[in-house]
Amino acid sequence: MFSLKMHFSWVAAFLLVLAQSSSVKSGKCPKVCSCDGTKLTVTCVGKNLTEIPLTVDEITLKLDLKNNNLQVLSRGAFILTPYLTHLNLQRCNINKVKEGAFRTLGRLVFLNLAYNKIDILYQESFDGLSSLKELHLDHNRVEEIQPGAFTQLGFLNMLALTHNQLVYVPNMAFQGLHNIKWLRLNYNSLNNLAPEAFTGLFALSRLSLDHNELQFFPTQTMTRLPEVTRLDMSHNPMTYLGEESVSMAKLTHLYLDHMSLQDLSDQALSRAPLLSHLDLSHNQLRYLEPLSGPKELASLNLKGNPVYCNCYMRPLRVWAGKGGVKLLGACAGPPNLSDEPLQDVVPLDLRCRSRGETLEDEFEKEDETTGSPLPTDKPKQKVKCPVNCGCDIESQHATCEGRGHTKVPRGFSTKTQLLDLRSNHFHHLPANSFPGTSQVVSLHLELCKVHEIEGGAFLGMKNLFYLYLSDNDLTSLDPRAFAGAPKLTYLHLEGNRLVQFPGSALALLPSLFVLHLEQNAISKLEPTGLLSVTPNLRELYLTNNTITATAKGALDSAFLGTLHLDSNQLTEIPTHALSKAPNLEEINLSQNSIRWVGPNAFKPIAQSLKRLYMDQMGMEKMSRDALAGLGPGLRALTVRGNQLEELPDLSPLTGLEVVDLQDNPLMCDCPLLRLRRWMENVSLEVIATCGHPPEIRGQKVRDVHVFTSCPEISSPSDKKVVKASRSPKFKKPKTSLLKTPGVKARPTKPKAKLLKPTKTKPQRKPGGPKLTKNKTL
Ligand SMILES: *[C@@H]1O[C@H](CO)[C@@H](O)[C@H](O)[C@H]1NC(C)=O
Ligand SMILES: *[C@@H]1O[C@H](CO)[C@@H](O)[C@H](O)[C@H]1NC(C)=O
Ligand SMILES: *[C@@H]1O[C@H](CO)[C@@H](O)[C@H](O)[C@H]1NC(C)=O
Ligand SMILES: *[C@@H]1O[C@H](CO)[C@@H](O)[C@H](O)[C@H]1NC(C)=O
Ligand SMILES: *[C@@H]1O[C@H](CO)[C@@H](O)[C@H](O)[C@H]1NC(C)=O
């Protein structure tokens, strides 16, 4: 080492002399670095450098600056070393990569920025890296990826973003990564992925999403990944996987281990035909039915689940035997089969005590027999459980549903994760109603006639994620009602009698993500704004209240994506209430009484809006500029069941996948020619019916011939001309609005796939395993 340094300094000195004595161009080496002139590498590791050394030789290929103190990478930071192929900037205390920092590095193939303090990836942070194959951004503080951050990385193969602080992946976040094979997003705090989050990643074969906070399988998002063969979702808090949850044509390896799965539909994988390895280990599964879909399943891992080997497991065992599926894991019960490897259990030994025995019986019998001697050699583990409740220690599930309790029972096992108390008569929830339930994730209190919740009722429930207070009698909420439950993410308050938006109570819930307030009696939305009280709110459901007014800025929210205001009493589009809602993607305004939609009604949210529903509003007119600002981003537009005779120009909406114009009394005359042309042009089956003139009422717009006599459209200003030259055969109808006959033609051959409206709602409420199955085996 010492001699090497000597050697280098000697060479450097020699070169310096040489450089001074002649004009021969020679390798430079910054004095704190070591340089290898043959391999063209420069290493300046752990020197507390605050600047990139200026004297690095231009022809350097590999530059290692690990362990320095660079802090900010400014624009053109590497302009002096354009031939770099490898750049290591690990642990350099970098907090900001300015736009254009790497712009000159068109030959770079490997860039390591791990273990820094980067929080935002700007739009042009990685511009110019057109040859880059590997990008390491792990162990930073990334919480935001700006649109277009990766657009220039068309050759990237691997992107590591593990160990960051991502909570949400927006649509098109990875746009431009056409060649990426492996995307690593594990060890973040992701709880939501936008439906188009991974759109455009056509080569992606492996995706790592483990160690996040996903509570539901992101079905729709995953369908956008046609080539993925390996998906790692382990260590996410999912409780249930519903039908067709996994719809991935080429998937072979799926890791769903170490989650909180309590149930899995037998159809969950019905759209994953090539699946060969499924890891369900370390969940809470007691039973599993044979899985439909995968034809080539080779292994199914059920280790670490409380699998109960009775008759309900027999179909799985038989199916696995026939299909050559290797079952990993062992029985957890009954006692004479416990620890028996699933692979070795003989199907005939998988029995229930009597024909028609339901699971419920079994649970209850176990409860009854706890404490009393059992006719087996292994003593049964005693379950701590209040009187008149059922508790299952293995699934960490306790239920006292509909048992006539008038006070919240106490004495649940401290390990309980799901507590189901629905359909009792609590009326009043005093402070500290749930002592010793710090592990409870999901609490059901629906239909409990609750009219008052005292401040601190949920104190100590520090892991509570889901709270169901639906269908109670609440008229208001104490500002401290939710104190002590700071992780609350999904809150159901629908079906109460709240007269105000419970803003002050919600201010204690920084993680609130989805809020259900349907069927209450809220009549106005105050000007306080949502942003201040619930900064992370993503979905807000206010369907079926009595909202007549929305104050300016009332719905401003940085993060809000879904807003349902349908079935209220709004008389105008709440444009001014949404002046700052830059991420709003879906708004439902159906069933209000908004007769007129004026110009620029959606302008403030036009950049983000994807789905706009305005059915059955008694709408008579839309201004020609009603949809101004909306463009290719809009995916769904419905105005069904209104009184519209005309529609604004829809041709800028080139991204529509769903459009519903049915049940409007359209005036089939020359002004409608533009719509007709548009209908002919788009690859969507658009159903629209003529309401006027009377001769053709009820006919479909695309079938009528009245347009043949209309002059072709040339510019929007020729409307008057068109009117003037209208074929005399039609009389102008009376102003009275004629109701369209109920023509409800079905599309015969839909050309484009109609998307179901997106919802991030669970396919089923996470209510744990069904306790009864009416099946006899
Ligand atoms: C590194 O540099 C910073 C300022 O440039 C200085 O405050 C710090 O003491 C240095 N650390 C070491 C280990 O030399
Ligand atoms: C297990 O015990 C049950 C009765 O408790 C009995 O019917 C069954 O045959 C036993 N199974 C085996 C494999 O010993
Ligand atoms: C609105 O709520 C009432 C009861 O609160 C119910 O009868 C009605 O069906 C609901 N309407 C819609 C559209 O959900
Ligand atoms: C929008 O609201 C209407 C009326 O309440 C409802 O029927 C419809 O299903 C809603 N659409 C979506 C996509 O939420
Ligand atoms: C039909 O489509 C073409 C190209 O897609 C476009 O240029 C034209 O404006 C469209 N016409 C109408 C009436 O939408």
XYZ file of C-alpha atoms in Angstrom, residues 262-664:
403
model
C -56.932 -15.085 6.676
C -58.701 -16.258 3.588
C -57.965 -16.796 -0.064
C -60.623 -17.323 -2.679
C -60.231 -20.496 -4.711
C -60.550 -18.207 -7.741
C -57.895 -15.747 -6.545
C -55.390 -17.097 -9.051
C -57.792 -18.069 -11.780
C -56.120 -15.616 -14.098
C -52.552 -16.666 -13.470
C -52.406 -19.762 -15.702
C -48.631 -20.244 -15.693
C -48.045 -20.017 -11.965
C -45.665 -22.736 -10.843
C -44.533 -21.596 -7.384
C -46.810 -20.080 -4.812
C -45.521 -19.114 -1.401
C -48.250 -18.574 1.179
C -46.115 -19.378 4.181
C -46.481 -17.523 7.480
C -50.019 -16.325 7.081
C -53.162 -16.987 9.087
C -54.745 -19.554 6.788
C -56.675 -22.349 8.446
C -58.009 -23.858 5.254
C -57.407 -23.628 1.583
C -59.510 -24.847 -1.267
C -58.076 -26.277 -4.485
C -56.914 -23.364 -6.604
C -58.433 -22.879 -10.009
C -56.371 -21.407 -12.760
C -52.740 -22.439 -12.526
C -52.236 -25.557 -14.636
C -48.595 -26.112 -13.804
C -48.396 -25.470 -10.094
C -45.361 -27.343 -8.792
C -45.168 -26.123 -5.239
C -47.482 -24.576 -2.716
C -45.913 -23.426 0.505
C -48.178 -23.330 3.555
C -45.531 -23.450 6.264
C -46.263 -21.397 9.344
C -50.035 -21.290 8.825
C -52.462 -22.647 11.424
C -53.735 -25.252 8.957
C -56.460 -27.375 10.512
C -56.368 -30.820 8.976
C -59.980 -31.919 8.880
C -62.412 -32.698 6.093
C -62.215 -29.155 4.742
C -58.604 -29.727 3.767
C -59.346 -32.946 1.967
C -60.181 -31.427 -1.445
C -56.875 -29.570 -1.425
C -54.950 -32.676 -0.475
C -56.609 -34.729 -3.211
C -56.129 -31.987 -5.780
C -52.450 -31.587 -4.869
C -51.928 -35.337 -5.149
C -53.521 -35.558 -8.576
C -51.867 -32.467 -9.973
C -48.394 -33.250 -8.640
C -48.371 -30.113 -6.512
C -45.819 -30.344 -3.721
C -47.373 -29.148 -0.475
C -44.995 -27.661 2.058
C -46.028 -27.166 5.658
C -47.670 -29.183 8.382
C -50.993 -29.566 10.144
C -51.515 -27.415 13.217
C -54.438 -29.546 14.379
C -56.401 -31.615 15.268
C -54.133 -33.003 17.985
C -53.624 -36.451 16.481
C -52.486 -34.916 13.182
C -50.575 -31.919 14.402
C -47.079 -31.482 12.996
C -47.892 -34.060 10.336
C -46.410 -32.801 7.032
C -49.261 -31.936 4.667
C -47.550 -33.883 1.948
C -47.796 -37.078 4.033
C -51.372 -36.818 5.265
C -53.634 -39.453 3.775
C -56.817 -37.843 2.405
C -58.975 -40.350 4.274
C -57.579 -39.117 7.590
C -58.867 -35.649 6.850
C -62.214 -36.048 8.554
C -64.829 -34.118 10.380
C -66.438 -35.568 13.420
C -69.847 -35.707 11.862
C -71.399 -35.160 8.508
C -72.595 -31.601 8.110
C -70.424 -30.341 10.862
C -69.800 -26.659 10.286
C -66.715 -24.769 11.153
C -68.733 -22.724 13.551
C -69.611 -25.800 15.572
C -66.011 -26.649 15.751
C -64.958 -23.247 17.014
C -67.660 -23.302 19.625
C -66.875 -26.786 20.777
C -63.277 -25.801 21.202
C -64.345 -22.848 23.290
C -66.603 -24.957 25.443
C -63.982 -27.553 26.053
C -61.181 -25.170 26.963
C -60.088 -25.902 30.473
C -61.876 -29.215 30.687
C -59.825 -32.352 30.142
C -59.756 -33.457 26.542
C -59.790 -37.056 25.439
C -56.358 -36.602 23.828
C -52.878 -36.595 25.231
C -52.006 -33.029 24.139
C -53.518 -30.341 26.356
C -55.390 -27.661 24.441
C -53.968 -24.166 24.676
C -56.238 -22.009 26.768
C -57.672 -19.041 24.908
C -58.270 -15.879 26.842
C -61.747 -14.824 25.847
C -64.574 -12.807 27.427
C -67.889 -14.452 28.221
C -70.261 -14.703 25.299
C -67.575 -14.222 22.653
C -65.619 -16.597 20.428
C -61.859 -16.332 20.185
C -59.420 -18.149 18.047
C -55.865 -17.869 19.155
C -54.320 -19.089 15.939
C -56.059 -16.651 13.677
C -55.876 -13.926 16.341
C -59.512 -13.280 15.709
C -62.212 -12.583 18.287
C -65.903 -12.168 17.629
C -68.829 -11.194 19.804
C -71.051 -10.375 16.857
C -74.749 -10.025 17.629
C -74.602 -11.417 21.163
C -76.647 -8.679 22.770
C -73.739 -7.055 24.609
C -74.572 -3.645 26.053
C -71.001 -2.905 27.187
C -67.826 -3.548 25.238
C -66.555 -6.879 26.559
C -63.077 -6.892 28.101
C -60.374 -9.485 28.495
C -59.401 -10.354 24.939
C -56.027 -11.892 24.344
C -53.460 -9.157 23.870
C -52.499 -10.813 20.604
C -55.923 -10.268 19.052
C -55.677 -8.631 15.626
C -59.267 -8.676 14.478
C -62.060 -7.767 16.843
C -65.599 -8.130 15.588
C -68.224 -6.555 17.826
C -70.835 -5.692 15.245
C -74.583 -5.838 15.913
C -74.602 -5.257 19.648
C -76.220 -2.447 21.631
C -73.481 -0.284 23.012
C -75.203 3.092 22.576
C -72.288 4.890 24.198
C -68.538 4.236 23.982
C -66.785 5.675 27.056
C -63.110 6.623 27.188
C -60.745 3.646 27.228
C -63.265 1.165 25.913
C -60.645 -1.206 24.508
C -57.838 -1.731 27.031
C -55.120 -4.232 26.112
C -55.923 -4.308 22.405
C -52.819 -2.674 21.078
C -52.400 -5.373 18.396
C -55.869 -4.997 16.936
C -55.663 -4.031 13.264
C -59.330 -4.197 12.406
C -62.249 -3.260 14.676
C -65.876 -3.839 13.707
C -68.503 -1.760 15.455
C -71.162 -1.623 12.767
C -74.833 -1.636 13.771
C -74.188 -1.057 17.454
C -76.630 1.837 17.960
C -73.741 4.052 19.009
C -74.786 7.672 19.373
C -71.857 8.935 21.366
C -68.137 8.278 21.362
C -66.301 9.855 24.242
C -62.865 11.386 23.693
C -60.211 8.680 24.071
C -62.591 5.762 23.473
C -59.934 4.045 21.349
C -56.936 4.966 23.487
C -54.067 2.501 23.215
C -55.153 1.045 19.870
C -51.910 1.986 18.330
C -52.064 -0.537 15.509
C -55.618 0.112 14.456
C -55.806 0.407 10.668
C -59.480 -0.258 9.929
C -62.372 1.043 11.976
C -65.948 0.256 11.032
C -68.489 2.536 12.657
C -71.020 2.239 9.858
C -74.761 2.207 10.489
C -74.822 3.719 13.936
C -76.611 6.781 15.270
C -73.793 9.296 15.490
C -74.842 12.895 14.977
C -71.476 14.448 15.832
C -67.993 13.387 16.861
C -65.983 14.515 19.844
C -62.768 16.205 18.637
C -60.811 13.614 20.620
C -62.890 10.645 19.572
C -59.978 9.030 17.717
C -57.192 10.036 20.077
C -54.649 7.282 20.581
C -55.234 5.517 17.263
C -52.836 7.407 15.034
C -52.410 4.671 12.420
C -56.048 4.625 11.491
C -56.094 4.474 7.707
C -59.552 3.289 6.689
C -62.472 4.831 8.511
C -66.084 3.873 7.886
C -68.667 6.312 9.177
C -71.316 5.733 6.541
C -74.946 5.359 7.547
C -74.889 7.643 10.563
C -76.595 10.977 11.092
C -73.606 13.295 11.098
C -74.669 16.811 10.239
C -71.176 18.196 9.770
C -67.955 17.057 8.204
C -66.121 15.817 11.329
C -62.989 17.830 10.611
C -61.660 18.328 14.114
C -61.925 14.628 15.011
C -60.108 13.709 11.810
C -57.265 16.065 12.584
C -55.908 13.383 14.935
C -55.562 10.904 12.084
C -52.498 11.815 10.040
C -52.548 8.519 8.150
C -56.170 8.612 7.111
C -56.348 7.369 3.550
C -59.936 6.376 2.873
C -62.939 7.989 4.506
C -66.501 6.783 4.114
C -69.221 9.262 5.011
C -72.009 8.079 2.735
C -75.588 8.324 3.963
C -75.191 10.996 6.566
C -76.878 14.350 6.870
C -74.003 16.635 5.980
C -75.438 19.685 4.244
C -72.439 21.817 3.534
C -68.696 21.628 3.242
C -66.988 24.378 5.157
C -64.137 26.511 3.875
C -61.505 25.014 6.224
C -60.304 22.700 3.470
C -59.427 19.058 3.789
C -55.772 19.617 3.233
C -55.192 20.992 6.690
C -56.926 18.214 8.616
C -56.266 15.092 6.573
C -53.197 15.715 4.456
C -52.956 12.148 3.189
C -56.570 11.511 2.371
C -56.863 9.740 -0.945
C -60.489 8.702 -1.197
C -63.508 10.522 0.131
C -67.029 9.177 -0.169
C -69.842 11.623 0.523
C -72.575 9.921 -1.500
C -76.130 10.427 -0.341
C -75.803 13.349 2.028
C -77.729 16.584 1.682
C -74.899 18.788 0.507
C -76.159 21.941 -1.137
C -73.122 24.142 -0.802
C -69.380 23.753 -0.975
C -67.293 26.671 0.185
C -64.371 27.933 -1.844
C -61.399 25.656 -1.275
C -63.479 23.243 0.836
C -62.180 20.241 -1.044
C -58.652 21.407 -1.622
C -56.357 18.539 -0.879
C -52.937 17.765 -2.190
C -53.455 14.042 -2.323
C -57.162 13.440 -2.880
C -57.698 11.124 -5.836
C -61.300 9.942 -5.562
C -64.260 12.067 -4.598
C -67.837 10.850 -4.586
C -70.390 13.604 -4.221
C -73.194 11.776 -5.970
C -76.756 11.795 -4.631
C -76.530 15.158 -2.956
C -78.320 18.426 -3.595
C -75.686 20.375 -5.416
C -76.998 22.804 -7.991
C -73.698 23.587 -9.619
C -70.369 21.919 -10.310
C -68.192 22.645 -7.247
C -65.386 24.114 -9.334
C -64.353 26.715 -6.773
C -64.222 24.097 -3.999
C -61.592 22.185 -5.960
C -59.195 24.961 -6.778
C -56.273 23.053 -5.271
C -56.823 19.349 -5.753
C -54.043 18.558 -8.202
C -54.320 14.785 -7.934
C -58.040 14.337 -8.261
C -58.661 11.508 -10.698
C -62.244 10.522 -10.143
C -65.280 12.594 -9.364
C -68.839 11.350 -9.201
C -71.501 14.043 -9.375
C -74.377 11.868 -10.496
C -77.820 12.389 -9.022
C -77.439 15.990 -8.010
C -79.609 18.593 -9.642
C -77.162 20.436 -11.775
C -79.078 21.696 -14.783
C -76.323 23.656 -16.390
C -72.586 23.072 -16.634
C -70.837 26.309 -17.405
C -67.556 27.037 -19.146
C -64.316 25.785 -17.555
C -66.201 23.821 -14.919
C -63.349 21.314 -14.550
C -60.435 23.549 -15.394
C -58.727 23.396 -11.957
C -58.629 19.592 -12.007
C -58.310 19.082 -15.762
C -54.689 17.934 -15.585
C -55.371 15.009 -13.296
C -58.995 14.066 -13.951
C -59.515 10.616 -15.414
C -63.078 9.688 -14.590
C -66.022 12.030 -14.612
C -69.511 10.800 -13.803
C -72.507 13.098 -14.273
C -75.504 10.808 -14.671
C -79.069 11.690 -13.807
C -78.581 15.293 -12.853
C -81.431 16.738 -14.874
C -78.725 18.441 -16.897
C -80.220 20.433 -19.760
C -77.200 22.126 -21.152
C -73.462 21.936 -21.170
C -71.563 24.979 -22.270
C -69.468 24.485 -25.372
C -66.444 25.016 -23.104
C -67.758 22.955 -20.201
C -64.996 20.402 -20.651
C -62.291 22.920 -21.480
C -58.870 21.772 -20.408
C -59.762 18.089 -20.410
C -57.796 16.139 -22.959
C -56.314 12.698 -23.587
C -56.058 12.073 -19.835
C -59.792 11.568 -19.434
C -60.641 7.854 -19.511
C -64.296 7.810 -18.564
C -67.121 10.238 -19.124
C -70.751 9.522 -18.386
C -73.739 11.844 -18.762
C -76.418 9.199 -18.870
C -80.051 10.008 -18.161
C -79.968 13.763 -18.516
C -81.926 16.182 -20.710
C -79.129 17.120 -23.056
C -79.995 17.998 -26.618
C -76.461 18.866 -27.578
C -73.003 17.988 -26.375
C -69.760 19.897 -26.412
C -67.017 18.775 -28.782
C -65.593 15.512 -27.458
C -62.815 15.172 -30.001
C -60.018 16.395 -27.673
C -60.828 13.457 -25.370
C -58.730 10.993 -27.303
C -58.050 8.748 -24.321
C -61.643 7.798 -23.535
C -62.188 4.151 -22.716
C -65.686 4.472 -21.303
C -68.304 6.879 -22.534
C -71.999 6.801 -21.754
C -74.345 9.249 -23.441
C -77.474 7.138 -23.236
C -80.916 8.374 -22.339
C -80.533 11.956 -23.461
